[in-house]
Coordinates of C-alpha atoms in Angstrom, one line a residue:
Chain A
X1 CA 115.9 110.6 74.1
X2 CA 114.6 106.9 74.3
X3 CA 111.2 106.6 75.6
X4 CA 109.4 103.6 76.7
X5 CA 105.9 104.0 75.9
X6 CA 103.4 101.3 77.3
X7 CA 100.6 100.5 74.9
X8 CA 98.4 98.5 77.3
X9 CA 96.5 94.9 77.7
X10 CA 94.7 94.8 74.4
X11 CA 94.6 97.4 71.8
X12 CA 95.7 100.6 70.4
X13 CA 93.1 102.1 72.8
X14 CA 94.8 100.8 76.1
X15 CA 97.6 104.1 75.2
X16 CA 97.5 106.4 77.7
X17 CA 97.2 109.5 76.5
X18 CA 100.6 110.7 77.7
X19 CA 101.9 108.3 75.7
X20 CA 99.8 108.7 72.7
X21 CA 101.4 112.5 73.1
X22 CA 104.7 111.3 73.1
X23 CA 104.5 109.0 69.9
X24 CA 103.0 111.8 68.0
X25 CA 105.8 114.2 68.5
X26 CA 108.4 111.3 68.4
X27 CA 110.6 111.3 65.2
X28 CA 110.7 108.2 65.0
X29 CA 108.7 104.9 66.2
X30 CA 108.8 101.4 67.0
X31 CA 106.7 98.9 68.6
X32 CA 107.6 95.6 69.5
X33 CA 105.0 92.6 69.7
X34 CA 107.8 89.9 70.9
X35 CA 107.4 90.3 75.1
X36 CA 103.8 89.8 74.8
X37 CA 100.4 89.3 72.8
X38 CA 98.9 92.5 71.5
X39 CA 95.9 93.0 69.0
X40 CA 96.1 96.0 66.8
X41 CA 98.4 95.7 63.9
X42 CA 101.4 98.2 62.7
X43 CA 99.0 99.7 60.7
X44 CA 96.0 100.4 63.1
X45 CA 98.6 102.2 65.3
X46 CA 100.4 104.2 62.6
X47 CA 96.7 105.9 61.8
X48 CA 96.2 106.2 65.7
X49 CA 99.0 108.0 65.9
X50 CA 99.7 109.5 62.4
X51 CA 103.0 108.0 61.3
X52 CA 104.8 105.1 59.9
X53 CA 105.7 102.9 62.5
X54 CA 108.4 100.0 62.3
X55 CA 108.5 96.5 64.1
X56 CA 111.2 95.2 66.6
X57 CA 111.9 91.8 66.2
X58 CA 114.0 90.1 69.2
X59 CA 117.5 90.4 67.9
X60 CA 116.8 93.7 67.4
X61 CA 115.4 94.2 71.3
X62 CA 118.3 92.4 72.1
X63 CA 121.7 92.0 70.3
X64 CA 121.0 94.8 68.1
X65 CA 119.8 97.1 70.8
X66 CA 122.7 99.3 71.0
X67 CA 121.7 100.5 67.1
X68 CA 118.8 102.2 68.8
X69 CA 120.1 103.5 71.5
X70 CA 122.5 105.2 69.3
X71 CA 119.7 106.2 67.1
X72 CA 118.4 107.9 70.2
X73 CA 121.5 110.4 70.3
X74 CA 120.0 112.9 68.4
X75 CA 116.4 111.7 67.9
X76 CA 113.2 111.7 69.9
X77 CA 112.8 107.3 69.4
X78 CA 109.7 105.5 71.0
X79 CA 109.6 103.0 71.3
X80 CA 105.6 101.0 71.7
X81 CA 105.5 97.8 74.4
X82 CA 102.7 96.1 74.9
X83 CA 101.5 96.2 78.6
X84 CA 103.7 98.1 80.8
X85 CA 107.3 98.5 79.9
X86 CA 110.1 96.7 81.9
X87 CA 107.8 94.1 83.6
X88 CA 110.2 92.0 81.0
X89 CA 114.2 92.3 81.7
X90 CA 114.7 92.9 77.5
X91 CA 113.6 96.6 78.6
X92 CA 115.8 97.5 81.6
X93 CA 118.9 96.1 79.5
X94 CA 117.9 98.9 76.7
X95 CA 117.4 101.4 79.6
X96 CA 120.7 100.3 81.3
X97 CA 122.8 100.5 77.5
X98 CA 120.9 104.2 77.4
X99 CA 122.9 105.4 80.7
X100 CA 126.1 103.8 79.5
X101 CA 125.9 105.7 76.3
X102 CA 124.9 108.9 77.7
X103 CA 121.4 108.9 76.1
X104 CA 118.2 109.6 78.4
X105 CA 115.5 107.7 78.4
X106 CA 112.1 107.3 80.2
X107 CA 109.2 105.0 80.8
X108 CA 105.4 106.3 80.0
X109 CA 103.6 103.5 81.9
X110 CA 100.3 101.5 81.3
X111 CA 98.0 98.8 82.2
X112 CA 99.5 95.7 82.9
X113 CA 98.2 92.1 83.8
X114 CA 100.4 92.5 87.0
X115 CA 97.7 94.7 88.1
X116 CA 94.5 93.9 85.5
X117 CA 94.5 90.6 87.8
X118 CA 93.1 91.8 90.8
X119 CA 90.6 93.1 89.2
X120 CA 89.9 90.1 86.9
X121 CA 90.1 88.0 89.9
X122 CA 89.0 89.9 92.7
X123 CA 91.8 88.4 94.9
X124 CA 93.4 91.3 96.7
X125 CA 96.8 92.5 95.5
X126 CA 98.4 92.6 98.7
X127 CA 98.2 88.8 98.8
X128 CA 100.1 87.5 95.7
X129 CA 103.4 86.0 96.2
X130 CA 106.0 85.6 93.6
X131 CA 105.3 85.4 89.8
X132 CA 106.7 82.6 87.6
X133 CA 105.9 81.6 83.8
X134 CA 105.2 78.3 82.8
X135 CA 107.3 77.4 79.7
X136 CA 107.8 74.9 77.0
X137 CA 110.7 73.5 77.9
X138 CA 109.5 71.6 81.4
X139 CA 110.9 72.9 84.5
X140 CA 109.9 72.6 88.3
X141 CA 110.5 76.4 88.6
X142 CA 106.8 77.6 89.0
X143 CA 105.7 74.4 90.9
X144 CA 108.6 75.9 93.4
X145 CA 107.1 79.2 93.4
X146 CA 103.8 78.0 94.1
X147 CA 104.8 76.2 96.7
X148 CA 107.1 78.9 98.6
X149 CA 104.2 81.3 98.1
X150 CA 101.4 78.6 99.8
X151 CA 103.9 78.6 102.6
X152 CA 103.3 82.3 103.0
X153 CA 99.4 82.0 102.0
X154 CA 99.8 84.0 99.2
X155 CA 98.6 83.4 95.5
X156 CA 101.0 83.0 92.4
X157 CA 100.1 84.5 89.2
X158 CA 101.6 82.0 86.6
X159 CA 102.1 83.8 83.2
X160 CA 102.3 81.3 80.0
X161 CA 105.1 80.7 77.3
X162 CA 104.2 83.1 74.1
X163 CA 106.9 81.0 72.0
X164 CA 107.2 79.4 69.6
X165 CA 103.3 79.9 70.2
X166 CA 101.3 80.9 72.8
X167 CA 100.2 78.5 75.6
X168 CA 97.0 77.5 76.3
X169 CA 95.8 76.5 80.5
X170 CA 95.1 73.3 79.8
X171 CA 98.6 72.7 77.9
X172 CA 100.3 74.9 80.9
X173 CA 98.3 72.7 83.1
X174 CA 99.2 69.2 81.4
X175 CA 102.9 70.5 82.1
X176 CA 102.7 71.4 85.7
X177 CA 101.2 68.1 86.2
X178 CA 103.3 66.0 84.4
X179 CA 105.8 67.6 86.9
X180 CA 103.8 66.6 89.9
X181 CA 100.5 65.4 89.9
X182 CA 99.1 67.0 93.2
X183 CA 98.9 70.5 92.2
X184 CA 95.4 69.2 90.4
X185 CA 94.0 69.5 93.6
X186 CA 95.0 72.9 94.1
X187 CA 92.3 75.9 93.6
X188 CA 93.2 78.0 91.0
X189 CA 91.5 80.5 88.5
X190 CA 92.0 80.5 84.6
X191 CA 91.8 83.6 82.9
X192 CA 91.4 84.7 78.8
X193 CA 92.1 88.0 77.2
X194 CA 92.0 90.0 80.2
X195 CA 90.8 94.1 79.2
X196 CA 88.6 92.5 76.6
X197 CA 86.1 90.1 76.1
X198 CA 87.2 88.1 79.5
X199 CA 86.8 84.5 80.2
X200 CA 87.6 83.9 84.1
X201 CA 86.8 80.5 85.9
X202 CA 87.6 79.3 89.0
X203 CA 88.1 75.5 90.3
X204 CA 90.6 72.6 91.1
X205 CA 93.3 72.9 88.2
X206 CA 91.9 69.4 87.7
X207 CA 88.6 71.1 86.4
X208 CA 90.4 74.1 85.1
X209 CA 91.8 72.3 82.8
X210 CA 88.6 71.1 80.5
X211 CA 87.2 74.7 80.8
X212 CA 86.9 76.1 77.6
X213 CA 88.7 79.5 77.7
X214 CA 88.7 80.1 74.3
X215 CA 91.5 82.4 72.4
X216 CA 94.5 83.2 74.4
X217 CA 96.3 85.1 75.7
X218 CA 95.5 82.9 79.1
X219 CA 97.0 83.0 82.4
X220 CA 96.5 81.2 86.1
X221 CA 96.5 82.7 89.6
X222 CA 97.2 79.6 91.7
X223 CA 95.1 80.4 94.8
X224 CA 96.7 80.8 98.7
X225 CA 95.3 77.9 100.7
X226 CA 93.2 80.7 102.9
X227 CA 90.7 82.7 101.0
X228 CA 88.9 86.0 102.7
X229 CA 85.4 86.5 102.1
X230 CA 84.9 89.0 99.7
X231 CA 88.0 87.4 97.5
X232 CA 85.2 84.1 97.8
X233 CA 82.1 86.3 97.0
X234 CA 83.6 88.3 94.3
X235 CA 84.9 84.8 92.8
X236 CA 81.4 83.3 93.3
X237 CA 79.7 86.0 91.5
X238 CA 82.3 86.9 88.9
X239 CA 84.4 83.0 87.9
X240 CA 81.4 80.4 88.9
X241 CA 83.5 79.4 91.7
X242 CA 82.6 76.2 93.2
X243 CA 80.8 75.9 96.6
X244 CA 83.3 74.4 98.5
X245 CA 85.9 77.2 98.3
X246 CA 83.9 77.8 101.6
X247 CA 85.7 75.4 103.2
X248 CA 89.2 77.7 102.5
X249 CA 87.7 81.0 104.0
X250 CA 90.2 82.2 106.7
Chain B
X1 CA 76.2 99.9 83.8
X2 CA 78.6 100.8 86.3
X3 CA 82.2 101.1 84.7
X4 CA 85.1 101.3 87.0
X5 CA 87.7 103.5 84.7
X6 CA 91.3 103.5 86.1
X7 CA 93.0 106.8 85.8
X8 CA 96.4 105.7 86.1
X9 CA 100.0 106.8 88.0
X10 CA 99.8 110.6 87.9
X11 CA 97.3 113.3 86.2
X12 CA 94.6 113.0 83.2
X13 CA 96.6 112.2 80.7
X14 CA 97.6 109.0 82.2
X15 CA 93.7 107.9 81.4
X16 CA 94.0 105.3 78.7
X17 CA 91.9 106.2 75.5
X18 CA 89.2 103.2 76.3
X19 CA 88.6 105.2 79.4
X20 CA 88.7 108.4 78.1
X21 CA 85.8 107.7 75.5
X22 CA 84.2 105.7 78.1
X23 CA 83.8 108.9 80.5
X24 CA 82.9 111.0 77.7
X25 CA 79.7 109.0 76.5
X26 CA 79.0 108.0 80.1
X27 CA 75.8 109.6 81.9
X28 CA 77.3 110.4 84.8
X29 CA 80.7 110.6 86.0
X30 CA 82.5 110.4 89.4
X31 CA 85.7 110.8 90.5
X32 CA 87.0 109.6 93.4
X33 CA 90.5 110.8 95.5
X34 CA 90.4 108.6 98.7
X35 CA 92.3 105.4 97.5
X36 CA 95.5 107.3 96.0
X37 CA 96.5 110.9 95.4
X38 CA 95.6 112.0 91.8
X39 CA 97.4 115.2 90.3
X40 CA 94.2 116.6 88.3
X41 CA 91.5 118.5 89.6
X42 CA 87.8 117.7 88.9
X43 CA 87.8 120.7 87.0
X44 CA 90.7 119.6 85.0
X45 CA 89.2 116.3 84.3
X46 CA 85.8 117.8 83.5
X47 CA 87.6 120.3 80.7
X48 CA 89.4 116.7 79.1
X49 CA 86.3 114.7 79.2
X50 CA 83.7 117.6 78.1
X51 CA 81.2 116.8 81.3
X52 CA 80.9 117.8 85.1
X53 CA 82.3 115.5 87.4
X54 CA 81.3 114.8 91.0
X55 CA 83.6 113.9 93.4
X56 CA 83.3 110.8 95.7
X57 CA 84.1 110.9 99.2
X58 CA 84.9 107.4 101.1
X59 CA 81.6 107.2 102.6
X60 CA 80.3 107.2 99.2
X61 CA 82.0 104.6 97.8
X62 CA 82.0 102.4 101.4
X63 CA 78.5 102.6 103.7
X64 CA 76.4 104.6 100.8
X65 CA 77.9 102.6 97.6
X66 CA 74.2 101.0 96.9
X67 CA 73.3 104.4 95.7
X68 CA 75.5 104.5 92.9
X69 CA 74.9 101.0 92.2
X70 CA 71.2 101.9 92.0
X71 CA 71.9 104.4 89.5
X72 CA 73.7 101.9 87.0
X73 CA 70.9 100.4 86.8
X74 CA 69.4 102.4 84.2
X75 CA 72.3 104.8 83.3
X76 CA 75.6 104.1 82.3
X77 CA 77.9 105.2 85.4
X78 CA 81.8 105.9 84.9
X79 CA 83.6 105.8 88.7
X80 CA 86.6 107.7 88.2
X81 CA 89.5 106.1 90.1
X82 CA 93.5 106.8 90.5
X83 CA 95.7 104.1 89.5
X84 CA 93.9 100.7 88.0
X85 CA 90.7 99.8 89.6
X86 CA 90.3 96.9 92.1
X87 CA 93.6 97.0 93.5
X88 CA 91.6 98.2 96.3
X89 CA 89.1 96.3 98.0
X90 CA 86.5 98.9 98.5
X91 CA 86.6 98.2 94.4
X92 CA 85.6 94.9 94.5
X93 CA 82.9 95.4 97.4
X94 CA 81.2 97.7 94.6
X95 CA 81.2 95.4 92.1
X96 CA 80.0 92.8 94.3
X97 CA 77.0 94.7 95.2
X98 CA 76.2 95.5 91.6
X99 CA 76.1 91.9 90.6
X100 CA 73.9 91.2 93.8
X101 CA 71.9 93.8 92.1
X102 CA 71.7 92.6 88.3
X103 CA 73.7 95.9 87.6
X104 CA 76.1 95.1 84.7
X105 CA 79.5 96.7 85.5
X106 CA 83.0 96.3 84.0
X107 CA 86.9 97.6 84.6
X108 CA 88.8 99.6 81.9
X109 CA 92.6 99.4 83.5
X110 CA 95.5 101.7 83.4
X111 CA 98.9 102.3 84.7
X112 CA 99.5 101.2 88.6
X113 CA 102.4 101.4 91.3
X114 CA 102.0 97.6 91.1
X115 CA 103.7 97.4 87.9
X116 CA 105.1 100.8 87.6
X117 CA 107.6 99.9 90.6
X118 CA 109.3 97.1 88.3
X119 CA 110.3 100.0 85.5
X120 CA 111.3 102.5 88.5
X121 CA 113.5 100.3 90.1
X122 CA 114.7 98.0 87.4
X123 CA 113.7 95.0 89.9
X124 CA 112.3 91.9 88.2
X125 CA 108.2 91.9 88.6
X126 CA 109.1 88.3 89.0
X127 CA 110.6 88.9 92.2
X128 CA 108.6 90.4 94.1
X129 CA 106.6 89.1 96.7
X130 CA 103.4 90.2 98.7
X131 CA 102.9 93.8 98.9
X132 CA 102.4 95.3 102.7
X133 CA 100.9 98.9 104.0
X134 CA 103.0 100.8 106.4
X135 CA 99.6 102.5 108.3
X136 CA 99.9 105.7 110.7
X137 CA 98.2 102.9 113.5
X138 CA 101.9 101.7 114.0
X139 CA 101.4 97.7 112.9
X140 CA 103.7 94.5 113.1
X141 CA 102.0 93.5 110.0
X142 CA 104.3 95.0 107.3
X143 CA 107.8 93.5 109.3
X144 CA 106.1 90.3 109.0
X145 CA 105.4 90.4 105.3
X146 CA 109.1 91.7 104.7
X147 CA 110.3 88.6 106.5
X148 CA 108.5 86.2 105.1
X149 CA 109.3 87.5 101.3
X150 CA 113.1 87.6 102.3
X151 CA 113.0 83.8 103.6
X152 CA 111.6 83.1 99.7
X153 CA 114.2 85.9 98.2
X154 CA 111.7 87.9 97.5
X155 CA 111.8 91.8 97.0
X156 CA 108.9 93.6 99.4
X157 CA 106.7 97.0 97.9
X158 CA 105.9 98.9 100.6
X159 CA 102.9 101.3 100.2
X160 CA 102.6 103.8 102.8
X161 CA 99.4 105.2 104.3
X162 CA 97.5 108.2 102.8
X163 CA 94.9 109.1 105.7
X164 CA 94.8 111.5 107.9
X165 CA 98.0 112.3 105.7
X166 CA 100.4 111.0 102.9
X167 CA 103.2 109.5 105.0
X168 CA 106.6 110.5 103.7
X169 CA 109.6 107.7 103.4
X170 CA 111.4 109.0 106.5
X171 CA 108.5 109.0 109.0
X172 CA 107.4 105.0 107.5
X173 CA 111.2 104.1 108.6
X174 CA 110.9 105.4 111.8
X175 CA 107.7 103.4 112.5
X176 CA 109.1 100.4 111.3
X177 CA 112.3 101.1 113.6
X178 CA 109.9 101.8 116.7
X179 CA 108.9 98.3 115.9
X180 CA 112.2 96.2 114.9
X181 CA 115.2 98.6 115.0
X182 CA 117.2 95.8 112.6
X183 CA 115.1 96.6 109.1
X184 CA 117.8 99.6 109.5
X185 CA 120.2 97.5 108.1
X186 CA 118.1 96.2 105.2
X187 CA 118.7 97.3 101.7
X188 CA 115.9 99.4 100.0
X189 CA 114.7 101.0 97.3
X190 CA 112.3 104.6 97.9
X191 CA 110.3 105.9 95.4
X192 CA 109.0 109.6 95.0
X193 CA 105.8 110.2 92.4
X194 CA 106.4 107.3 90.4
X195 CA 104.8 108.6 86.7
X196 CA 105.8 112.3 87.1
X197 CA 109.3 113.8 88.5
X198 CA 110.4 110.4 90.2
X199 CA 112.8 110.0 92.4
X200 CA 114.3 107.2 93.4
X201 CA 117.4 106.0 95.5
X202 CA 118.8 103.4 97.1
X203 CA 120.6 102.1 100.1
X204 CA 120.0 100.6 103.6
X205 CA 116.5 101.8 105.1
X206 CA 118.7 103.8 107.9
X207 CA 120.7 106.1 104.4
X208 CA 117.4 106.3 103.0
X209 CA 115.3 107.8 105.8
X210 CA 117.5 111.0 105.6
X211 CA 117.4 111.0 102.3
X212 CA 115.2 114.3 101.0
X213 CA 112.7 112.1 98.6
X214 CA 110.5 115.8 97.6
X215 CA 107.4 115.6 97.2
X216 CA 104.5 113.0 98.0
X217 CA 103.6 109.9 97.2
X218 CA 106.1 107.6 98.9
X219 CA 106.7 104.0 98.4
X220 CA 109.1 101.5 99.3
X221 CA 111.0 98.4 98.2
X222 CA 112.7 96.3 100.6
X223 CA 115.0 94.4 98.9
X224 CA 115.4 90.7 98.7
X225 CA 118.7 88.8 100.3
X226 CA 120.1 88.8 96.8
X227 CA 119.9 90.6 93.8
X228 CA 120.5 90.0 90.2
X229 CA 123.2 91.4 88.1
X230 CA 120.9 93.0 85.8
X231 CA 118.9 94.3 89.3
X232 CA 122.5 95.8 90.7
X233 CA 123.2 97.3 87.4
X234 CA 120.0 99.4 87.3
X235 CA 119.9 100.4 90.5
X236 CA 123.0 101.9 90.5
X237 CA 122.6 103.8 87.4
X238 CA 119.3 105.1 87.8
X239 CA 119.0 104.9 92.0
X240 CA 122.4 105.9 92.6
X241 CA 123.1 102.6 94.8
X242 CA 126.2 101.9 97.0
X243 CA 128.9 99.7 95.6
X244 CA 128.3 97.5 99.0
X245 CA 125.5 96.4 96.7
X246 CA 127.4 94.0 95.1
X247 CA 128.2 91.9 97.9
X248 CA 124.5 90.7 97.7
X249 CA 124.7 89.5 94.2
X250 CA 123.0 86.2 93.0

């Protein structure tokens, strides 16, 4: 069996303990730190969970994958993702090579910053659009999303390139301008290392831009053009929004 | 302190280990069932985290929720809640008031149907657009969020209402019918206790409402206009979807 053990936003403590369980009885473990950022080391999680554990590399995740679904035959494999598993397509292509090969497989789930945002942000989850990520290589993609989700007055969470290196809100920023220059204007909220030691500020993306967020991993909810009240008061009170958000209550 | 502790998709052990240690050096714990169903007793949860636990009723957490935030102020207070915290607005409202307060307060996350729904379906997180409640109080509201997601190809998550009682997948059809008999024809995904013994099929809504889904809690995904090849191939493996699918392809 293949299992598909979410480790969480942060740290070794963001397991669940259903998939702490798993990983203890497993015969063998991986963990994979490619689809996103994640802060305890190989080592910190072999002691949490009491054996060796071994690293995934892309190819692996990837070309190679079918070497681990065929490991899974006859073996109890878990494999460790960061966040929730199969938010990123890598993990439903190993889940879909599983079926094909006869091997069963299942997902233990866990936080994820598809969720952790609402919180974060206090905007209400039933009013974000479409998702997009902001990558290195320049693209009018998430200035499209944002756009078909204003349409709909909905936010748009944009995620931010991890590779080569992880980007920063003001580079992601600097790029969605670049593209088109209005969406400075545009209200937004920057957030850092969401389940720990949080950074979350709230302005124009012109002004969102010279925040200092510190470490990443950062992300951006793009805001709807109507706000309701409590998504204002919470932002007030918890990302120094700026007065005249007022102006976009509904 | 007031900590808002998310218990995740299904039953205690779906607590992350943050939380867990959280609610065990807490002063006082609470537990509340009114903004999702939760598959552990208090007196299961009391046994895992070594302390009594009082439960919460809406009222509590709504109208009376100063008297908990009155408490944090010189205690630390763990609020016990199904799923990851602040997905629901009565969330946020709390911590609004404990900031109006001076009450310190923070969110440990776990697992939620937000992002759980991405590794049950195989759909792309990226694709999905806002979320909408089928309610008992028969609403236009959730045909118009499905419409507006398909015109931006977007894949809709339906959750379904939980008071006076959990509404099954068939009866959320039928009020959508009684409103617009065409969603009939729409494509869709339903979802039976995502985290536990899921099932999960697809086809149009009009298959799906006679299919027998089990147990409580229901969801739904409408689908987009079009799908992606790694969507289709998912969905039939692990949702058992029609070969008509693939005239919908990308």
């Amino acid at each position: 069996m293949l299992i598909l053990v979410g480790l969480g936003l942060w740290d070794i403590r963001d397991i669940s303990i259903r998939g702490l369980e798993a990983a203890k009885k497993a015969d063998k473990v991986y963990v994979e730190y490619y689809t996103s950022l994640f802060f305890s080391s190989p080592d910190e999680i072999a002691e949490k969970i009491g054996k060796r554990v071994e690293v995934l590399e892309r190819k692996d995740l990837e070309e190679d994958c079918i070497k681990i679904v065929e490991e899974a035959k006859n073996k109890n494999i878990v494999i460790l993702i960061p966040g929730d598993p199969m938010v990123a397509t890598t993990h439903s292509i190993l889940r879909v090579e599983a079926k094909r090969r006869g091997v069963e497989s299942k997902i233990i789930h866990s936080s994820s910053i598809m969720s952790a945002v609402c919180g974060a942000t206090g905007l209400q989850s039933y009013r974000f659009g479409k998702t997009a990520t902001v990558s290195w290589t320049k693209s009018r993609a998430p200035l499209d999303v944002i756009e078909a989700n204003r349409k709909i007055d909905a936010h748009t969470l944009l995620l931010l390139d991890l590779h080569p290196k992880p980007m920063q809100i003001s580079e992601a920023v600097d790029i969605l301008a670049s593209i088109d220059s209005r969406v400075l204007n545009f209200y937004a909220v920057g957030l850092a290392r969401i389940g720990e030691s949080s950074e979350v500020y709230c302005d124009t993306l012109s002004k969102i831009r010279d925040h200092n967020f510190g470490a990443t991993p950062h992300c951006i909810v793009v805001l709807a053009p109507k706000l309701h009240i409590v998504e204002y008061e919470y932002l007030s009170l918890f990302a120094n929004a700026p007065k005249e958000l007022e102006q976009i209550l509904k």
